[in-house]
Amino acid sequence: MSISPQRKTAEAVVAAFNRMDVEAIISHRSPDCVRQFLPLSMGLKDQNNATYSKSLINLRAIFHNFYLTINDLVEDRDARRICLSLNARADTMAGEYVNEYMWLLDFDESGTKIRRSKEFSDTVMERDFFPKLKAAMEKRQAGQANGKAEMAKEF
């Protein structure tokens, strides 16, 4: 059996993430695609392509050596739906980022564009890691501001 267009697209999205190529990631989404974060208890808002792109650009500056590994891929060809189990790893100023994701992707009729993305992530990791990352970023920004003030005093 040949590889379906939606599987090729899903694998291309993962490859684009591994390059942190925001344009390529967004290019695989339909114009009206919506990204939904799950579980809903996380309280995160859905993202359209513009919001998602901005979010990815911000993350690209923070997450270095970001890499996704596909652990499992389940496909319903008739429904044009793929479910991916993924591990993520990256380096950040707060240390190593390691997370697990489950993506449920619905595709258009051609199988080349994602219409809807539902993304589950490890909520304990989200709860514990992102406050540490925010604190490290704030500390770095404060240090840069102090450094600039010290340099200004010297001149």
PDB file of C-alpha atoms in Angstrom:
ATOM      1  CA  MET A   1       0.000   0.000   0.000  1.00  0.00           C
ATOM      2  CA  SER A   2       1.395   3.414  -0.927  1.00  0.00           C
ATOM      3  CA  ILE A   3       2.019   6.210   1.549  1.00  0.00           C
ATOM      4  CA  SER A   4      -1.000   8.525   1.709  1.00  0.00           C
ATOM      5  CA  PRO A   5      -0.771  12.273   1.041  1.00  0.00           C
ATOM      6  CA  GLN A   6      -1.803  13.004   4.635  1.00  0.00           C
ATOM      7  CA  ARG A   7       0.988  10.802   6.022  1.00  0.00           C
ATOM      8  CA  LYS A   8       3.518  12.556   3.759  1.00  0.00           C
ATOM      9  CA  THR A   9       2.174  15.893   5.009  1.00  0.00           C
ATOM     10  CA  ALA A  10       2.321  14.861   8.673  1.00  0.00           C
ATOM     11  CA  GLU A  11       5.905  13.675   8.272  1.00  0.00           C
ATOM     12  CA  ALA A  12       6.808  16.891   6.411  1.00  0.00           C
ATOM     13  CA  VAL A  13       5.403  18.953   9.309  1.00  0.00           C
ATOM     14  CA  VAL A  14       7.539  17.014  11.794  1.00  0.00           C
ATOM     15  CA  ALA A  15      10.600  17.547   9.580  1.00  0.00           C
ATOM     16  CA  ALA A  16       9.808  21.289   9.396  1.00  0.00           C
ATOM     17  CA  PHE A  17       9.589  21.413  13.204  1.00  0.00           C
ATOM     18  CA  ASN A  18      12.977  19.742  13.426  1.00  0.00           C
ATOM     19  CA  ARG A  19      14.386  22.601  11.314  1.00  0.00           C
ATOM     20  CA  MET A  20      12.179  25.121  13.168  1.00  0.00           C
ATOM     21  CA  ASP A  21      11.063  26.310   9.736  1.00  0.00           C
ATOM     22  CA  VAL A  22       7.948  28.293  10.650  1.00  0.00           C
ATOM     23  CA  GLU A  23       7.012  29.081   7.034  1.00  0.00           C
ATOM     24  CA  ALA A  24       7.145  25.403   6.104  1.00  0.00           C
ATOM     25  CA  ILE A  25       5.077  24.416   9.154  1.00  0.00           C
ATOM     26  CA  ILE A  26       2.375  26.948   8.295  1.00  0.00           C
ATOM     27  CA  SER A  27       2.479  26.047   4.577  1.00  0.00           C
ATOM     28  CA  HIS A  28       1.042  22.612   5.415  1.00  0.00           C
ATOM     29  CA  ARG A  29      -2.052  24.160   7.028  1.00  0.00           C
ATOM     30  CA  SER A  30      -5.239  25.245   5.267  1.00  0.00           C
ATOM     31  CA  PRO A  31      -5.974  29.001   5.445  1.00  0.00           C
ATOM     32  CA  ASP A  32      -8.734  28.386   8.014  1.00  0.00           C
ATOM     33  CA  CYS A  33      -6.836  25.805  10.083  1.00  0.00           C
ATOM     34  CA  VAL A  34      -7.290  25.968  13.851  1.00  0.00           C
ATOM     35  CA  ARG A  35      -4.911  24.601  16.480  1.00  0.00           C
ATOM     36  CA  GLN A  36      -6.621  23.484  19.680  1.00  0.00           C
ATOM     37  CA  PHE A  37      -4.697  22.730  22.881  1.00  0.00           C
ATOM     38  CA  LEU A  38      -5.877  19.856  24.998  1.00  0.00           C
ATOM     39  CA  PRO A  39      -6.772  19.115  27.645  1.00  0.00           C
ATOM     40  CA  LEU A  40      -9.097  22.093  27.863  1.00  0.00           C
ATOM     41  CA  SER A  41      -8.236  22.395  31.574  1.00  0.00           C
ATOM     42  CA  MET A  42      -4.958  24.041  30.489  1.00  0.00           C
ATOM     43  CA  GLY A  43      -7.043  27.082  29.583  1.00  0.00           C
ATOM     44  CA  LEU A  44      -5.126  27.851  26.382  1.00  0.00           C
ATOM     45  CA  LYS A  45      -6.909  29.588  23.530  1.00  0.00           C
ATOM     46  CA  ASP A  46      -7.260  28.113  20.056  1.00  0.00           C
ATOM     47  CA  GLN A  47      -4.829  29.501  17.486  1.00  0.00           C
ATOM     48  CA  ASN A  48      -5.395  30.448  13.866  1.00  0.00           C
ATOM     49  CA  ASN A  49      -2.440  30.413  11.464  1.00  0.00           C
ATOM     50  CA  ALA A  50      -1.361  33.999  12.236  1.00  0.00           C
ATOM     51  CA  THR A  51      -1.371  33.418  15.996  1.00  0.00           C
ATOM     52  CA  TYR A  52       0.309  30.040  15.622  1.00  0.00           C
ATOM     53  CA  SER A  53       3.025  31.489  13.377  1.00  0.00           C
ATOM     54  CA  LYS A  54       3.763  34.262  15.881  1.00  0.00           C
ATOM     55  CA  SER A  55       3.917  31.708  18.691  1.00  0.00           C
ATOM     56  CA  LEU A  56       6.352  29.522  16.736  1.00  0.00           C
ATOM     57  CA  ILE A  57       8.598  32.486  15.934  1.00  0.00           C
ATOM     58  CA  ASN A  58       8.751  33.330  19.643  1.00  0.00           C
ATOM     59  CA  LEU A  59       9.490  29.712  20.563  1.00  0.00           C
ATOM     60  CA  ARG A  60      12.214  29.453  17.911  1.00  0.00           C
ATOM     61  CA  ALA A  61      14.177  32.143  19.772  1.00  0.00           C
ATOM     62  CA  ILE A  62      13.895  30.231  23.077  1.00  0.00           C
ATOM     63  CA  PHE A  63      14.113  26.554  22.111  1.00  0.00           C
ATOM     64  CA  HIS A  64      17.439  25.532  20.579  1.00  0.00           C
ATOM     65  CA  ASN A  65      18.111  22.141  18.997  1.00  0.00           C
ATOM     66  CA  PHE A  66      14.375  21.428  19.074  1.00  0.00           C
ATOM     67  CA  TYR A  67      13.663  17.927  17.839  1.00  0.00           C
ATOM     68  CA  LEU A  68      10.514  15.829  17.534  1.00  0.00           C
ATOM     69  CA  THR A  69      10.592  12.052  17.373  1.00  0.00           C
ATOM     70  CA  ILE A  70       7.567  10.133  16.113  1.00  0.00           C
ATOM     71  CA  ASN A  71       6.855   7.230  18.464  1.00  0.00           C
ATOM     72  CA  ASP A  72       3.653   6.093  16.817  1.00  0.00           C
ATOM     73  CA  LEU A  73       1.490   7.085  13.873  1.00  0.00           C
ATOM     74  CA  VAL A  74      -2.076   5.838  13.422  1.00  0.00           C
ATOM     75  CA  GLU A  75      -3.957   6.716  10.263  1.00  0.00           C
ATOM     76  CA  ASP A  76      -7.592   6.580   9.229  1.00  0.00           C
ATOM     77  CA  ARG A  77      -7.276   6.978   5.469  1.00  0.00           C
ATOM     78  CA  ASP A  78     -11.028   7.262   4.839  1.00  0.00           C
ATOM     79  CA  ALA A  79     -11.455  10.029   7.418  1.00  0.00           C
ATOM     80  CA  ARG A  80      -8.179  11.699   6.334  1.00  0.00           C
ATOM     81  CA  ARG A  81      -7.049  11.748   9.965  1.00  0.00           C
ATOM     82  CA  ILE A  82      -3.696  10.983  11.554  1.00  0.00           C
ATOM     83  CA  CYS A  83      -2.815  10.628  15.218  1.00  0.00           C
ATOM     84  CA  LEU A  84       0.845  11.063  16.164  1.00  0.00           C
ATOM     85  CA  SER A  85       2.536  10.237  19.448  1.00  0.00           C
ATOM     86  CA  LEU A  86       5.678  12.372  19.694  1.00  0.00           C
ATOM     87  CA  ASN A  87       8.555  13.115  22.023  1.00  0.00           C
ATOM     88  CA  ALA A  88      10.090  16.576  22.003  1.00  0.00           C
ATOM     89  CA  ARG A  89      13.505  17.675  23.174  1.00  0.00           C
ATOM     90  CA  ALA A  90      15.226  21.073  23.158  1.00  0.00           C
ATOM     91  CA  ASP A  91      17.797  23.161  24.976  1.00  0.00           C
ATOM     92  CA  THR A  92      16.658  26.329  26.755  1.00  0.00           C
ATOM     93  CA  MET A  93      18.154  28.816  29.193  1.00  0.00           C
ATOM     94  CA  ALA A  94      16.198  26.995  31.926  1.00  0.00           C
ATOM     95  CA  GLY A  95      17.745  23.663  30.988  1.00  0.00           C
ATOM     96  CA  GLU A  96      16.664  20.717  28.905  1.00  0.00           C
ATOM     97  CA  TYR A  97      13.070  20.662  27.674  1.00  0.00           C
ATOM     98  CA  VAL A  98      11.588  17.184  27.287  1.00  0.00           C
ATOM     99  CA  ASN A  99       7.901  16.726  26.583  1.00  0.00           C
ATOM    100  CA  GLU A 100       5.389  14.297  25.119  1.00  0.00           C
ATOM    101  CA  TYR A 101       2.723  15.273  22.618  1.00  0.00           C
ATOM    102  CA  MET A 102      -0.252  13.622  21.002  1.00  0.00           C
ATOM    103  CA  TRP A 103      -1.384  15.328  17.797  1.00  0.00           C
ATOM    104  CA  LEU A 104      -4.697  14.584  16.124  1.00  0.00           C
ATOM    105  CA  LEU A 105      -4.583  16.032  12.606  1.00  0.00           C
ATOM    106  CA  ASP A 106      -7.548  16.326  10.238  1.00  0.00           C
ATOM    107  CA  PHE A 107      -6.736  16.935   6.572  1.00  0.00           C
ATOM    108  CA  ASP A 108      -8.517  18.473   3.599  1.00  0.00           C
ATOM    109  CA  GLU A 109      -9.744  16.362   0.673  1.00  0.00           C
ATOM    110  CA  SER A 110      -6.313  16.415  -0.993  1.00  0.00           C
ATOM    111  CA  GLY A 111      -4.549  15.235   2.173  1.00  0.00           C
ATOM    112  CA  THR A 112      -1.947  17.968   1.724  1.00  0.00           C
ATOM    113  CA  LYS A 113      -3.335  20.587   4.116  1.00  0.00           C
ATOM    114  CA  ILE A 114      -4.170  20.274   7.797  1.00  0.00           C
ATOM    115  CA  ARG A 115      -7.672  21.607   8.523  1.00  0.00           C
ATOM    116  CA  ARG A 116      -7.636  21.104  12.278  1.00  0.00           C
ATOM    117  CA  SER A 117      -4.999  20.226  14.809  1.00  0.00           C
ATOM    118  CA  LYS A 118      -5.760  19.012  18.321  1.00  0.00           C
ATOM    119  CA  GLU A 119      -2.639  18.863  20.447  1.00  0.00           C
ATOM    120  CA  PHE A 120      -2.299  17.164  23.811  1.00  0.00           C
ATOM    121  CA  SER A 121       0.841  17.733  25.853  1.00  0.00           C
ATOM    122  CA  ASP A 122       2.201  16.589  29.189  1.00  0.00           C
ATOM    123  CA  THR A 123       0.409  18.961  31.564  1.00  0.00           C
ATOM    124  CA  VAL A 124       2.829  18.318  34.439  1.00  0.00           C
ATOM    125  CA  MET A 125       5.719  19.360  32.204  1.00  0.00           C
ATOM    126  CA  GLU A 126       3.798  22.427  31.063  1.00  0.00           C
ATOM    127  CA  ARG A 127       2.926  23.360  34.651  1.00  0.00           C
ATOM    128  CA  ASP A 128       6.442  22.855  36.033  1.00  0.00           C
ATOM    129  CA  PHE A 129       8.783  23.832  33.194  1.00  0.00           C
ATOM    130  CA  PHE A 130       7.324  27.023  31.745  1.00  0.00           C
ATOM    131  CA  PRO A 131       7.429  29.018  35.015  1.00  0.00           C
ATOM    132  CA  LYS A 132      11.146  28.091  35.301  1.00  0.00           C
ATOM    133  CA  LEU A 133      11.715  29.152  31.701  1.00  0.00           C
ATOM    134  CA  LYS A 134       9.885  32.434  32.258  1.00  0.00           C
ATOM    135  CA  ALA A 135      11.976  33.149  35.380  1.00  0.00           C
ATOM    136  CA  ALA A 136      15.222  32.376  33.519  1.00  0.00           C
ATOM    137  CA  MET A 137      14.190  34.673  30.663  1.00  0.00           C
ATOM    138  CA  GLU A 138      13.284  37.478  33.063  1.00  0.00           C
ATOM    139  CA  LYS A 139      16.598  37.061  34.896  1.00  0.00           C
ATOM    140  CA  ARG A 140      18.483  37.211  31.615  1.00  0.00           C
ATOM    141  CA  GLN A 141      16.572  40.298  30.481  1.00  0.00           C
ATOM    142  CA  ALA A 142      17.231  42.002  33.830  1.00  0.00           C
ATOM    143  CA  GLY A 143      20.928  41.135  33.528  1.00  0.00           C
ATOM    144  CA  GLN A 144      21.078  42.582  30.032  1.00  0.00           C
ATOM    145  CA  ALA A 145      19.349  45.763  31.210  1.00  0.00           C
ATOM    146  CA  ASN A 146      21.809  46.081  34.126  1.00  0.00           C
ATOM    147  CA  GLY A 147      24.731  45.470  31.780  1.00  0.00           C
ATOM    148  CA  LYS A 148      23.550  48.230  29.462  1.00  0.00           C
ATOM    149  CA  ALA A 149      23.142  50.605  32.407  1.00  0.00           C
ATOM    150  CA  GLU A 150      26.685  49.779  33.587  1.00  0.00           C
ATOM    151  CA  MET A 151      28.053  50.341  30.085  1.00  0.00           C
ATOM    152  CA  ALA A 152      26.252  53.704  29.898  1.00  0.00           C
ATOM    153  CA  LYS A 153      27.855  54.766  33.185  1.00  0.00           C
ATOM    154  CA  GLU A 154      31.320  54.022  31.757  1.00  0.00           C
ATOM    155  CA  PHE A 155      30.793  56.405  28.858  1.00  0.00           C
TER     156      PHE A 155
END
